[in-house]
Coordinates of C-alpha atoms in Angstrom, one line a residue:
X97 CA 103.4 72.0 134.6
X98 CA 101.9 75.5 133.9
X99 CA 100.4 77.3 136.8
X100 CA 96.6 77.1 137.1
X101 CA 94.8 80.2 135.8
X102 CA 93.1 82.2 138.5
X103 CA 89.4 81.8 138.7
X104 CA 87.4 84.8 137.5
X105 CA 83.8 85.6 136.5
X106 CA 84.8 85.5 132.9
X107 CA 86.4 82.0 133.2
X108 CA 83.3 80.7 135.0
X109 CA 81.1 82.0 132.2
X110 CA 83.4 80.5 129.5
X111 CA 83.2 77.2 131.3
X112 CA 79.4 77.4 131.6
X113 CA 79.1 78.0 127.9
X114 CA 81.4 75.0 127.1
X115 CA 79.4 72.8 129.4
X116 CA 76.1 73.9 127.7
X117 CA 77.7 73.4 124.2
X118 CA 78.3 69.8 125.2
X119 CA 75.2 69.0 127.2
X120 CA 72.6 71.7 126.7
X121 CA 71.4 74.3 129.2
X122 CA 70.2 71.6 131.6
X123 CA 73.8 70.6 132.1
X124 CA 74.8 74.1 133.2
X125 CA 74.7 73.4 136.9
X126 CA 77.1 74.9 139.5
X127 CA 78.5 71.5 140.2
X128 CA 79.2 70.6 136.5
X129 CA 80.7 74.0 135.8
X130 CA 83.0 73.7 138.8
X131 CA 84.0 70.1 137.7
X132 CA 84.8 71.5 134.2
X133 CA 87.1 74.1 135.8
X134 CA 88.7 71.5 138.1
X135 CA 87.5 73.3 141.3
X136 CA 85.0 72.8 144.1
X137 CA 81.5 74.2 143.5
X138 CA 81.8 76.5 146.5
X139 CA 84.7 78.3 144.7
X140 CA 82.3 79.6 142.1
X141 CA 80.3 81.6 144.6
X142 CA 83.1 84.0 145.0
X143 CA 82.5 85.1 141.4
X144 CA 78.8 84.4 140.7
X145 CA 76.2 84.3 143.5
X146 CA 73.9 81.6 142.0
X147 CA 72.9 79.8 138.8
X148 CA 70.7 82.7 137.7
X149 CA 73.7 84.9 137.6
X150 CA 75.4 82.3 135.4
X151 CA 72.4 82.2 133.0
X152 CA 72.3 86.0 132.8
X153 CA 76.0 86.1 132.2
X154 CA 76.1 83.5 129.4
X155 CA 73.2 85.2 127.6
X156 CA 75.1 88.5 127.7
X157 CA 78.2 86.7 126.4
X158 CA 76.2 85.3 123.5
X159 CA 75.0 88.8 122.6
X160 CA 78.5 90.1 122.9
X161 CA 79.7 87.6 120.3
X162 CA 77.1 88.8 117.7
X163 CA 78.3 91.5 115.4
X164 CA 76.6 94.8 115.9
X165 CA 75.0 96.4 112.9
X166 CA 77.1 99.2 111.7
X167 CA 75.6 102.6 111.1
X168 CA 78.4 103.6 108.7
X169 CA 77.1 101.7 105.7
X170 CA 74.1 104.0 105.2
X171 CA 72.1 101.0 104.0
X172 CA 69.9 99.7 106.8
X173 CA 69.2 96.4 105.0
X174 CA 72.9 95.6 104.7
X175 CA 73.5 96.5 108.3
X176 CA 70.7 94.3 109.5
X177 CA 71.7 91.5 107.1
X178 CA 75.3 91.5 108.5
X179 CA 73.8 91.4 112.1
X180 CA 71.4 88.6 111.2
X181 CA 74.0 86.4 109.6
X182 CA 76.3 86.9 112.6
X183 CA 73.4 86.1 115.0
X184 CA 72.6 82.9 113.0
X185 CA 76.3 81.8 113.2
X186 CA 76.6 82.5 116.9
X187 CA 73.3 80.8 117.8
X188 CA 74.1 77.9 115.6
X189 CA 77.2 77.3 117.8
X190 CA 75.2 77.8 121.0
X191 CA 71.7 76.6 120.0
X192 CA 70.9 76.0 123.7
X193 CA 70.8 79.8 124.1
X194 CA 67.7 80.0 121.9
X195 CA 65.5 79.3 124.9
X196 CA 67.3 81.8 127.1
X197 CA 67.9 85.0 125.2
X198 CA 64.4 86.2 125.5
X199 CA 63.6 84.7 129.0
X200 CA 66.1 86.5 131.2
X201 CA 65.0 89.5 133.2
X202 CA 68.3 91.1 134.0
X203 CA 69.9 92.0 130.6
X204 CA 73.6 92.8 130.7
X205 CA 75.5 95.6 129.0
X206 CA 76.2 93.7 125.8
X207 CA 72.5 92.7 125.5
X208 CA 71.4 96.3 126.0
X209 CA 74.0 97.6 123.6
X210 CA 73.0 95.1 121.0
X211 CA 69.2 95.8 121.1
X212 CA 69.9 99.6 121.1
X213 CA 72.1 99.3 118.1
X214 CA 69.6 97.3 116.1
X215 CA 66.7 99.7 116.9
X216 CA 69.0 102.6 116.1
X217 CA 69.7 101.4 112.6
X218 CA 65.9 101.0 112.0
X219 CA 64.9 104.3 113.5
X220 CA 67.6 106.3 111.6
X221 CA 66.4 104.6 108.4
X222 CA 63.0 106.2 109.0
X223 CA 61.0 103.3 110.6
X224 CA 58.3 104.5 112.9
X225 CA 58.7 103.2 116.5
X226 CA 55.9 100.6 116.1
X227 CA 57.3 99.5 112.8
X228 CA 60.9 99.2 114.2
X229 CA 59.5 96.9 117.0
X230 CA 57.6 94.8 114.4
X231 CA 60.8 94.5 112.3
X232 CA 62.9 93.4 115.2
X233 CA 60.3 90.8 116.3
X234 CA 60.0 89.5 112.8
X235 CA 63.7 89.3 112.0
X236 CA 64.6 87.7 115.4
X237 CA 61.8 85.1 115.1
X238 CA 63.1 84.2 111.7
X239 CA 66.7 83.8 112.9
X240 CA 65.7 81.7 115.9
X241 CA 63.3 79.6 113.9
X242 CA 65.8 78.9 111.2
X243 CA 68.6 78.0 113.7
X244 CA 66.2 75.6 115.5
X245 CA 65.2 74.0 112.2
X246 CA 68.8 73.8 110.9
X247 CA 69.9 72.1 114.1
X248 CA 67.4 69.3 113.5
X249 CA 67.9 68.9 109.7
X250 CA 70.4 66.5 108.2
X251 CA 73.9 67.8 107.5
X252 CA 74.3 69.3 104.0
X253 CA 76.2 66.2 102.8
X254 CA 73.4 63.9 104.0
X255 CA 70.4 65.6 102.4
X256 CA 70.6 63.7 99.1
X257 CA 70.9 60.4 100.9
X258 CA 67.8 61.2 103.1
X259 CA 65.9 62.4 100.0
X260 CA 66.8 59.1 98.2
X261 CA 65.5 57.1 101.1
X262 CA 62.2 59.0 101.3
X263 CA 61.7 58.8 97.5
X264 CA 62.3 55.0 97.6
X265 CA 59.4 54.6 100.1
X266 CA 56.9 56.9 98.5
X267 CA 53.9 55.1 97.0
X268 CA 54.1 55.6 93.2
X269 CA 52.0 58.5 92.0
X270 CA 50.5 59.3 95.5
X271 CA 52.6 62.4 96.4
X272 CA 53.5 63.9 93.1
X273 CA 54.6 67.4 94.4
X274 CA 56.8 65.9 97.1
X275 CA 58.4 63.6 94.6
X276 CA 59.0 66.6 92.3
X277 CA 60.7 68.5 95.1
X278 CA 63.0 65.6 95.8
X279 CA 63.9 64.8 92.3
X280 CA 64.1 68.3 91.0
X281 CA 65.6 70.0 94.0
X282 CA 66.8 68.0 97.0
X283 CA 68.7 65.5 94.9
X284 CA 70.4 68.2 92.8
X285 CA 74.2 68.1 93.5
X286 CA 74.3 71.9 94.1
X287 CA 71.4 72.0 96.6
X288 CA 72.3 73.3 100.0
X289 CA 69.4 73.8 102.4
X290 CA 71.5 76.2 104.5
X291 CA 71.4 78.7 101.7
X292 CA 67.6 79.1 102.3
X293 CA 68.5 81.5 105.2
X294 CA 69.7 84.3 102.8
X295 CA 66.7 83.9 100.5
X296 CA 64.2 84.2 103.4
X297 CA 66.0 87.1 105.0
X298 CA 66.0 89.0 101.7
X299 CA 62.3 88.5 101.4
X300 CA 61.8 89.9 104.9
X301 CA 64.0 92.9 104.3
X302 CA 62.4 93.7 101.0
X303 CA 58.9 93.5 102.6
X304 CA 60.0 95.8 105.5
X305 CA 61.5 98.3 103.0
X306 CA 58.2 98.4 101.1
X307 CA 56.4 99.1 104.4
X308 CA 59.0 101.7 105.4
X309 CA 58.5 103.6 102.1

């Protein structure tokens, strides 16, 4: 039998994330995290003082997993696009974090590094300070909103089936534009609603570039 790994702050946070991935942020209690680790709840207090410390820690871990925008590309839109795609992927895996990332009042080093890097890309590209703030707010709202919507939509393989069911129950001739979208778009074999993310992001970046100029 392999020896039990020693308990560390990093292990506690990893366990807390795994608990939240299974049951949402409400499940992230000291007792449940301890049970997940196979230890008594009191053991956690040697590494994290309370649940607030766990919440702060997991938010920082989420930000640490998001790819930082690189300054070396010389193209601010590509740098932000890479960061946005990474943020979407990470938040899709941990959608419970959407309600936490902007609510914590003790940002960790990864969180601070992340926000500073994003702002740095925009400021070096010539955005004024107010415009950089507007850009971050707009982009992050879009990412969060898309992840939330995506979490509640049918899986890609089920879209056509759902569309068929809706179309079957539509009163004939009563909702012509909705029927048009279903027959001409949603039922198309190549349609993938997850691809809408890139389309919307490109529109946002193009609009911000126009304002930047």
